[in-house]
Short mmCIF file of C-alpha atoms and ligand atoms in Angstrom, two decimals:
data_model
loop_
_atom_site.label_atom_id
_atom_site.label_comp_id
_atom_site.label_asym_id
_atom_site.label_seq_id
_atom_site.Cartn_x
_atom_site.Cartn_y
_atom_site.Cartn_z
CA MET A 1 -10.14 -135.24 43.30
CA SER A 2 -11.92 -132.02 42.40
CA LYS A 3 -10.66 -129.89 39.52
CA TYR A 4 -9.56 -127.27 42.06
CA LYS A 5 -7.52 -129.80 44.09
CA LYS A 6 -5.89 -131.11 40.89
CA ILE A 7 -4.70 -127.61 39.93
CA VAL A 8 -3.27 -127.07 43.43
CA ALA A 9 -1.45 -130.46 43.30
CA VAL A 10 0.06 -129.66 39.88
CA LEU A 11 1.15 -126.26 41.12
CA LEU A 12 2.75 -127.76 44.25
CA CYS A 13 4.68 -130.30 42.15
CA PHE A 14 5.83 -127.49 39.85
CA CYS A 15 7.05 -125.42 42.81
CA ALA A 16 8.89 -128.40 44.30
CA ALA A 17 10.60 -129.05 40.95
CA VAL A 18 11.69 -125.39 40.70
CA LEU A 19 13.07 -125.53 44.25
CA MET A 20 14.96 -128.75 43.54
CA LEU A 21 16.40 -127.38 40.31
CA SER A 22 17.53 -124.17 41.93
CA SER A 23 19.27 -126.08 44.69
CA CYS A 24 21.24 -128.02 42.06
CA LYS A 25 22.66 -124.83 40.52
CA PRO A 26 25.92 -123.42 41.89
CA GLY A 27 23.61 -121.10 43.83
CA ASN A 28 24.41 -117.62 45.04
CA GLY A 29 27.26 -118.69 47.28
CA LYS A 30 30.61 -117.01 46.98
CA ALA A 31 33.35 -118.61 44.89
CA SER A 32 36.76 -117.19 45.80
CA ARG A 33 40.30 -117.53 44.59
CA GLY A 34 43.67 -115.91 45.21
CA PHE A 35 46.61 -116.07 42.81
CA GLU A 36 49.68 -114.18 41.68
CA ALA A 37 49.76 -112.35 38.36
CA MET A 38 51.16 -109.09 36.99
CA ASP A 39 53.76 -109.03 39.73
CA THR A 40 51.15 -108.75 42.46
CA TYR A 41 48.64 -110.78 44.49
CA MET A 42 45.07 -110.89 43.21
CA ASN A 43 41.89 -112.01 44.92
CA ILE A 44 38.55 -112.58 43.24
CA ASP A 45 35.15 -113.19 44.87
CA VAL A 46 32.31 -114.02 42.51
CA TYR A 47 28.76 -114.77 43.73
CA GLY A 48 26.95 -117.60 41.98
CA ALA A 49 30.05 -118.73 40.07
CA ASP A 50 31.62 -122.19 39.82
CA GLU A 51 35.28 -123.23 39.65
CA ALA A 52 35.20 -123.28 35.84
CA LEU A 53 34.28 -119.61 35.75
CA LEU A 54 37.08 -118.76 38.19
CA ASP A 55 39.46 -120.72 35.91
CA LYS A 56 38.34 -118.58 32.96
CA LEU A 57 38.85 -115.34 34.89
CA GLN A 58 42.30 -116.38 36.06
CA ALA A 59 43.27 -117.55 32.55
CA SER A 60 42.14 -114.24 31.05
CA ILE A 61 44.33 -112.23 33.46
CA GLU A 62 47.30 -114.58 33.09
CA GLY A 63 46.93 -114.50 29.30
CA LEU A 64 47.08 -110.71 29.28
CA ASP A 65 50.06 -110.79 31.63
CA GLY A 66 51.79 -113.23 29.27
CA ARG A 67 51.25 -110.94 26.26
CA LEU A 68 52.31 -107.71 27.98
CA SER A 69 55.23 -108.82 30.16
CA VAL A 70 58.46 -106.85 29.61
CA THR A 71 60.57 -109.61 31.14
CA SER A 72 59.16 -112.84 29.65
CA PRO A 73 60.79 -113.70 26.27
CA ASP A 74 57.49 -115.18 24.95
CA SER A 75 55.53 -111.95 25.33
CA GLU A 76 54.40 -109.73 22.46
CA ILE A 77 55.72 -106.58 24.13
CA TYR A 78 59.07 -108.28 24.85
CA ALA A 79 59.39 -109.00 21.10
CA LEU A 80 58.47 -105.39 20.28
CA ASN A 81 61.08 -104.01 22.68
CA LYS A 82 63.76 -106.38 21.40
CA ASN A 83 63.18 -105.91 17.67
CA GLY A 84 61.57 -102.49 17.40
CA SER A 85 58.51 -104.06 15.73
CA ALA A 86 56.20 -107.02 16.26
CA LYS A 87 52.97 -108.76 15.31
CA ILE A 88 50.46 -108.48 18.11
CA SER A 89 47.12 -110.09 18.92
CA ALA A 90 43.84 -108.23 18.46
CA SER A 91 43.40 -107.84 22.22
CA THR A 92 46.90 -106.34 22.67
CA ALA A 93 46.36 -104.02 19.69
CA ASP A 94 43.10 -102.82 21.26
CA LEU A 95 44.86 -102.11 24.54
CA VAL A 96 47.77 -100.35 22.78
CA ARG A 97 45.49 -98.09 20.74
CA GLN A 98 43.28 -97.13 23.68
CA THR A 99 46.35 -96.47 25.82
CA LEU A 100 48.04 -94.29 23.17
CA THR A 101 44.85 -92.18 23.03
CA LEU A 102 45.09 -91.69 26.82
CA CYS A 103 48.79 -90.76 26.50
CA ALA A 104 47.72 -88.02 24.06
CA ASP A 105 44.72 -86.93 26.20
CA THR A 106 47.00 -86.47 29.22
CA ASP A 107 49.56 -84.63 27.09
CA GLY A 108 52.18 -87.28 27.77
CA ALA A 109 51.85 -87.39 31.58
CA LEU A 110 51.09 -91.03 30.81
CA ASP A 111 53.71 -92.21 28.35
CA VAL A 112 54.20 -95.92 27.74
CA THR A 113 57.58 -95.27 26.10
CA VAL A 114 59.08 -94.10 29.41
CA GLN A 115 60.04 -97.78 29.85
CA PRO A 116 63.85 -97.40 29.26
CA VAL A 117 63.91 -94.78 32.03
CA VAL A 118 61.88 -97.02 34.38
CA GLU A 119 64.43 -99.79 33.71
CA GLU A 120 67.44 -97.47 34.21
CA TRP A 121 66.27 -96.58 37.74
CA GLY A 122 66.03 -100.32 38.44
CA PHE A 123 62.25 -100.53 38.91
CA ILE A 124 62.01 -103.67 36.76
CA SER A 125 65.11 -105.57 37.94
CA GLY A 126 65.11 -104.41 41.54
CA ASP A 127 68.76 -103.27 41.18
CA TYR A 128 68.01 -99.68 42.08
CA GLN A 129 70.33 -96.83 41.12
CA ILE A 130 70.24 -93.09 40.56
CA PRO A 131 71.16 -92.41 36.91
CA THR A 132 73.29 -89.42 35.97
CA GLU A 133 71.59 -86.41 34.35
CA GLU A 134 73.51 -87.13 31.15
CA ARG A 135 72.31 -90.71 31.01
CA LEU A 136 68.70 -89.59 31.59
CA LYS A 137 68.99 -86.95 28.86
CA GLY A 138 70.17 -89.62 26.44
CA LEU A 139 67.30 -91.96 27.32
CA LEU A 140 64.66 -89.21 27.18
CA ASP A 141 65.61 -88.68 23.55
CA SER A 142 63.62 -91.78 22.63
CA VAL A 143 60.70 -91.26 25.04
CA ASP A 144 57.70 -90.18 22.98
CA TYR A 145 54.43 -92.10 22.66
CA ARG A 146 53.79 -90.31 19.33
CA LEU A 147 56.59 -92.41 17.83
CA VAL A 148 54.66 -95.67 18.30
CA SER A 149 52.77 -96.83 15.19
CA CYS A 150 50.06 -99.40 15.65
CA GLY A 151 47.96 -100.45 12.68
CA GLY A 152 46.05 -103.73 12.48
CA SER A 153 48.23 -106.40 14.05
CA ASP A 154 51.49 -104.50 13.45
CA ILE A 155 53.24 -102.36 15.98
CA SER A 156 56.58 -100.57 15.58
CA PHE A 157 58.75 -97.78 16.93
CA GLU A 158 59.86 -94.91 14.76
CA LYS A 159 63.14 -94.43 16.64
CA LYS A 160 65.95 -96.75 17.68
CA GLY A 161 66.30 -97.65 21.35
CA MET A 162 62.63 -97.18 22.14
CA LYS A 163 60.82 -99.53 24.54
CA ALA A 164 57.23 -99.65 25.75
CA GLY A 165 55.74 -100.84 29.04
CA PHE A 166 52.07 -101.19 29.91
CA GLY A 167 52.46 -101.65 33.67
CA ALA A 168 50.52 -98.47 34.35
CA VAL A 169 47.36 -99.79 32.64
CA ALA A 170 47.58 -103.61 32.59
CA LYS A 171 45.57 -104.26 35.75
CA GLY A 172 42.87 -101.83 34.65
CA TYR A 173 42.54 -103.51 31.28
CA ALA A 174 42.53 -106.91 32.98
CA ALA A 175 39.62 -105.66 35.11
CA ASP A 176 37.72 -104.60 31.98
CA GLU A 177 38.20 -108.03 30.39
CA ALA A 178 37.14 -109.75 33.60
CA VAL A 179 33.97 -107.64 33.79
CA LYS A 180 33.14 -108.62 30.19
CA LEU A 181 33.49 -112.29 31.15
CA LEU A 182 31.20 -111.83 34.16
CA LYS A 183 28.56 -110.13 31.99
CA ASP A 184 28.79 -112.79 29.27
CA ASN A 185 28.16 -115.42 31.93
CA ASN A 186 25.16 -113.56 33.36
CA LEU A 187 26.75 -113.09 36.76
CA GLU A 188 25.52 -110.23 38.87
CA SER A 189 27.79 -109.71 41.82
CA ALA A 190 31.57 -109.83 42.24
CA ILE A 191 34.48 -108.03 43.80
CA LEU A 192 37.81 -108.44 42.05
CA ASN A 193 40.90 -107.09 43.74
CA LEU A 194 43.61 -107.16 41.10
CA GLY A 195 46.50 -105.93 43.24
CA GLY A 196 45.04 -102.59 44.24
CA THR A 197 42.91 -102.11 41.12
CA VAL A 198 39.45 -103.15 42.29
CA ALA A 199 36.46 -104.02 40.12
CA ALA A 200 33.23 -103.55 42.11
CA TYR A 201 30.87 -105.47 39.82
CA GLY A 202 27.13 -105.16 40.37
CA GLU A 203 26.10 -104.86 43.98
CA LYS A 204 26.63 -107.00 47.06
CA PRO A 205 24.19 -109.94 47.21
CA ASP A 206 22.18 -108.03 49.84
CA GLY A 207 21.71 -105.17 47.37
CA SER A 208 24.03 -102.73 49.12
CA LYS A 209 27.07 -101.07 47.55
CA TRP A 210 30.60 -102.44 47.78
CA LYS A 211 32.87 -100.73 50.31
CA ILE A 212 36.42 -100.27 49.09
CA GLY A 213 39.24 -99.21 51.36
CA ILE A 214 41.57 -96.39 50.33
CA ALA A 215 45.08 -97.33 51.52
CA ASP A 216 46.84 -95.18 54.08
CA PRO A 217 50.05 -94.04 52.31
CA GLU A 218 51.89 -94.15 55.66
CA ASN A 219 50.80 -97.70 56.38
CA SER A 220 49.36 -99.35 53.29
CA ALA A 221 48.05 -102.29 55.34
CA SER A 222 45.39 -99.95 56.79
CA TYR A 223 42.86 -97.56 55.27
CA ILE A 224 42.30 -93.81 55.57
CA GLY A 225 38.70 -94.21 54.49
CA TYR A 226 36.18 -96.05 52.37
CA VAL A 227 34.41 -95.43 49.12
CA SER A 228 31.02 -97.07 48.45
CA CYS A 229 30.19 -97.86 44.86
CA SER A 230 28.72 -100.35 42.41
CA ASN A 231 29.71 -101.10 38.81
CA LYS A 232 32.93 -99.12 39.07
CA ILE A 233 36.64 -99.80 38.77
CA VAL A 234 38.71 -98.18 41.49
CA ALA A 235 42.44 -97.82 40.78
CA THR A 236 45.07 -96.29 43.04
CA SER A 237 48.60 -95.15 42.27
CA GLY A 238 50.76 -94.37 45.26
CA SER A 239 54.38 -93.37 45.65
CA TYR A 240 54.47 -95.81 48.61
CA GLU A 241 53.68 -98.84 46.41
CA ARG A 242 57.18 -99.27 44.95
CA TYR A 243 60.17 -97.11 45.85
CA PHE A 244 63.75 -97.19 47.07
CA LYS A 245 65.84 -95.06 49.36
CA GLY A 246 68.94 -93.64 47.64
CA ASP A 247 72.37 -93.30 49.24
CA ASP A 248 71.45 -89.63 49.54
CA GLY A 249 68.65 -90.64 51.93
CA LYS A 250 65.92 -89.54 49.51
CA ILE A 251 62.93 -91.67 48.52
CA TYR A 252 62.55 -92.46 44.80
CA SER A 253 59.17 -93.77 43.67
CA HIS A 254 58.23 -95.84 40.61
CA ILE A 255 56.04 -93.21 38.96
CA ILE A 256 58.24 -91.32 36.52
CA ASP A 257 57.70 -87.86 35.08
CA PRO A 258 58.31 -88.42 31.34
CA GLU A 259 59.44 -84.75 31.01
CA THR A 260 62.37 -85.09 33.40
CA GLY A 261 62.94 -88.85 33.58
CA ARG A 262 62.89 -88.56 37.38
CA PRO A 263 60.51 -90.11 39.91
CA VAL A 264 57.63 -87.76 40.57
CA ASP A 265 58.09 -85.72 43.72
CA ASN A 266 55.18 -83.33 44.10
CA ASP A 267 52.40 -82.60 46.62
CA ILE A 268 50.64 -85.96 46.06
CA LEU A 269 50.82 -89.19 48.12
CA SER A 270 48.24 -91.16 46.16
CA VAL A 271 45.63 -90.82 43.43
CA THR A 272 42.52 -93.01 43.34
CA ILE A 273 40.34 -92.89 40.25
CA ILE A 274 36.76 -94.21 40.19
CA SER A 275 35.15 -94.77 36.79
CA GLU A 276 33.31 -97.35 34.71
CA SER A 277 36.44 -98.17 32.71
CA GLY A 278 39.35 -100.02 34.28
CA LEU A 279 41.73 -98.80 31.62
CA LEU A 280 40.72 -95.17 32.22
CA SER A 281 40.92 -95.52 36.02
CA ASP A 282 44.36 -97.14 35.90
CA ALA A 283 45.76 -94.76 33.24
CA LEU A 284 44.52 -91.66 35.01
CA SER A 285 45.68 -92.77 38.46
CA THR A 286 49.23 -92.71 37.07
CA ALA A 287 48.80 -89.63 34.84
CA LEU A 288 47.15 -87.40 37.46
CA PHE A 289 49.89 -88.39 39.90
CA VAL A 290 52.45 -87.06 37.40
CA MET A 291 50.45 -83.85 36.83
CA GLY A 292 50.26 -82.82 40.49
CA ARG A 293 47.11 -81.79 42.34
CA GLU A 294 46.34 -78.47 40.62
CA GLU A 295 46.82 -79.75 37.07
CA ALA A 296 44.85 -82.88 37.99
CA GLU A 297 41.89 -80.70 39.02
CA LYS A 298 42.12 -78.83 35.71
CA TYR A 299 42.16 -82.11 33.81
CA TYR A 300 39.08 -83.23 35.73
CA SER A 301 37.15 -79.97 35.05
CA LYS A 302 37.99 -80.16 31.36
CA ASN A 303 37.33 -83.87 30.76
CA GLY A 304 35.11 -85.35 33.50
CA GLY A 305 33.85 -88.92 33.12
CA PHE A 306 35.53 -90.05 36.35
CA ASP A 307 35.90 -89.20 40.02
CA PHE A 308 39.06 -88.95 42.08
CA ILE A 309 40.37 -89.01 45.63
CA ILE A 310 43.78 -87.34 45.84
CA LEU A 311 45.69 -87.60 49.11
CA THR A 312 48.30 -84.89 49.56
CA LYS A 313 51.34 -84.53 51.80
CA ASP A 314 49.61 -81.79 53.83
CA LYS A 315 47.01 -84.42 54.87
CA LYS A 316 44.12 -83.36 52.69
CA ALA A 317 41.81 -85.67 50.78
CA TYR A 318 40.63 -83.87 47.63
CA VAL A 319 37.40 -85.55 46.53
CA THR A 320 35.32 -84.81 43.42
CA LYS A 321 31.62 -84.12 43.86
CA GLY A 322 30.43 -87.30 42.11
CA ILE A 323 31.89 -89.52 44.82
CA SER A 324 32.04 -87.17 47.81
CA ASP A 325 28.81 -88.41 49.48
CA ASN A 326 30.06 -91.98 49.11
CA PHE A 327 33.50 -91.40 50.58
CA THR A 328 34.03 -91.42 54.33
CA VAL A 329 37.34 -90.54 55.97
CA SER A 330 38.07 -92.77 58.96
CA GLU A 331 38.40 -90.96 62.26
CA GLY A 332 41.88 -90.63 63.70
CA LYS A 333 43.65 -90.73 60.33
CA GLY A 334 43.91 -86.93 60.27
CA TYR A 335 42.84 -86.34 56.66
CA GLU A 336 40.70 -83.30 55.98
CA LYS A 337 38.17 -83.78 53.18
CA VAL A 338 38.20 -81.03 50.51
CA LEU A 339 35.41 -80.98 47.93
CA VAL A 340 36.40 -80.53 44.28
CA GLU A 341 33.48 -79.08 42.26
P1 ADP B 401 50.88 -99.85 40.15
O1 ADP B 401 51.37 -100.69 39.04
O2 ADP B 401 51.69 -99.95 41.40
O3 ADP B 401 49.41 -99.95 40.40
P2 ADP B 401 50.71 -97.58 38.43
O4 ADP B 401 49.43 -98.03 37.83
O5 ADP B 401 50.79 -96.14 38.77
O6 ADP B 401 51.11 -98.36 39.72
O7 ADP B 401 51.83 -97.93 37.36
C1 ADP B 401 53.16 -97.59 37.60
C2 ADP B 401 54.06 -98.34 36.66
O8 ADP B 401 53.93 -97.80 35.34
C3 ADP B 401 55.52 -98.18 37.02
O9 ADP B 401 55.96 -99.24 37.81
C4 ADP B 401 56.22 -98.12 35.68
O10 ADP B 401 56.49 -99.42 35.22
C5 ADP B 401 55.19 -97.49 34.77
N1 ADP B 401 55.27 -96.01 34.73
C6 ADP B 401 55.87 -95.16 35.59
N2 ADP B 401 55.67 -93.88 35.22
C7 ADP B 401 54.92 -93.91 34.10
C8 ADP B 401 54.38 -92.91 33.25
N3 ADP B 401 54.56 -91.61 33.49
N4 ADP B 401 53.66 -93.32 32.17
C9 ADP B 401 53.48 -94.64 31.92
N5 ADP B 401 53.95 -95.62 32.68
C10 ADP B 401 54.66 -95.28 33.77
MG1 MG B 402 47.95 -96.81 36.88
#
């Protein structure tokens, strides 16, 4: 064999070995799983992952759920609410501190201590009722995120009767932790739908952006449009997601204005936030809902760092400039797109 032929043969063997090795890896196929956590249904699709990685992702979300639950007696937040103080894990402390900063940034539109009011309306138990003004006034006395102290692994309330709930941010934080896991495992492409909070990780395997549906508030099984993005967390808060109809015929939704203790009833149907942080997206989807459309725009102009799609009762879709070119309203849904500069 000539020297030239030998080199070619070695190269061919090398190529064949590489091909064989790559076909032994999990490959770039999609690994999918659906499960229930955080009181909702979640679905995760990860390209190039194996079952063990899906196990880790599910365990991470379930672990967070177990620490934050307000109904499970083993949870850290349950202990805090029962005793007024508790020892918490480093991960919970991180979430608490970041969330308290967002409560302050939004001037209390997001307030984790609104929990006793949420419970009074029946949004945790499902036994819905309309509390009296007097009862609400009494409960609002102990609603104030500034009265939560969190240092190291200690958390406590400064007033009796206080309770905290992290339902407004839990799925967003779960998305952030999941994204960290994906990065640590060198994965490049995944779409995680954590009950309406969606992590669009990397790009689709074909290199295009992920397309995420924005729910139609009148029929949340269908979409009013789509947003295309990559490496973003998209969180939506809608009055249609959890509500009850009172004996007075009115609709009461699960997003509470911490100023009044009453379900928010303003010009907004839903708020979708698109940003690189799940915690920020989830926190702001709730907070901007409480603020109302005009205040939400002011908050956006002042702070930035995220995009929004706000659907209002007069059938307008207010869309910030950063996402506008990547947001298409479906025909026939009747929403008029309004650009927010
Ligand atoms: P979802 O959980 O349906 O995605 P949100 O992220 O908007 O909706 O969270 C709403 C939940 O947060 C409510 O069910 C309630 O437990 C709690 N909550 C309601 N109003 C507030 C508020 N102003 N600040 C903090 N938490 C709130
Ligand atoms: Mg939220």
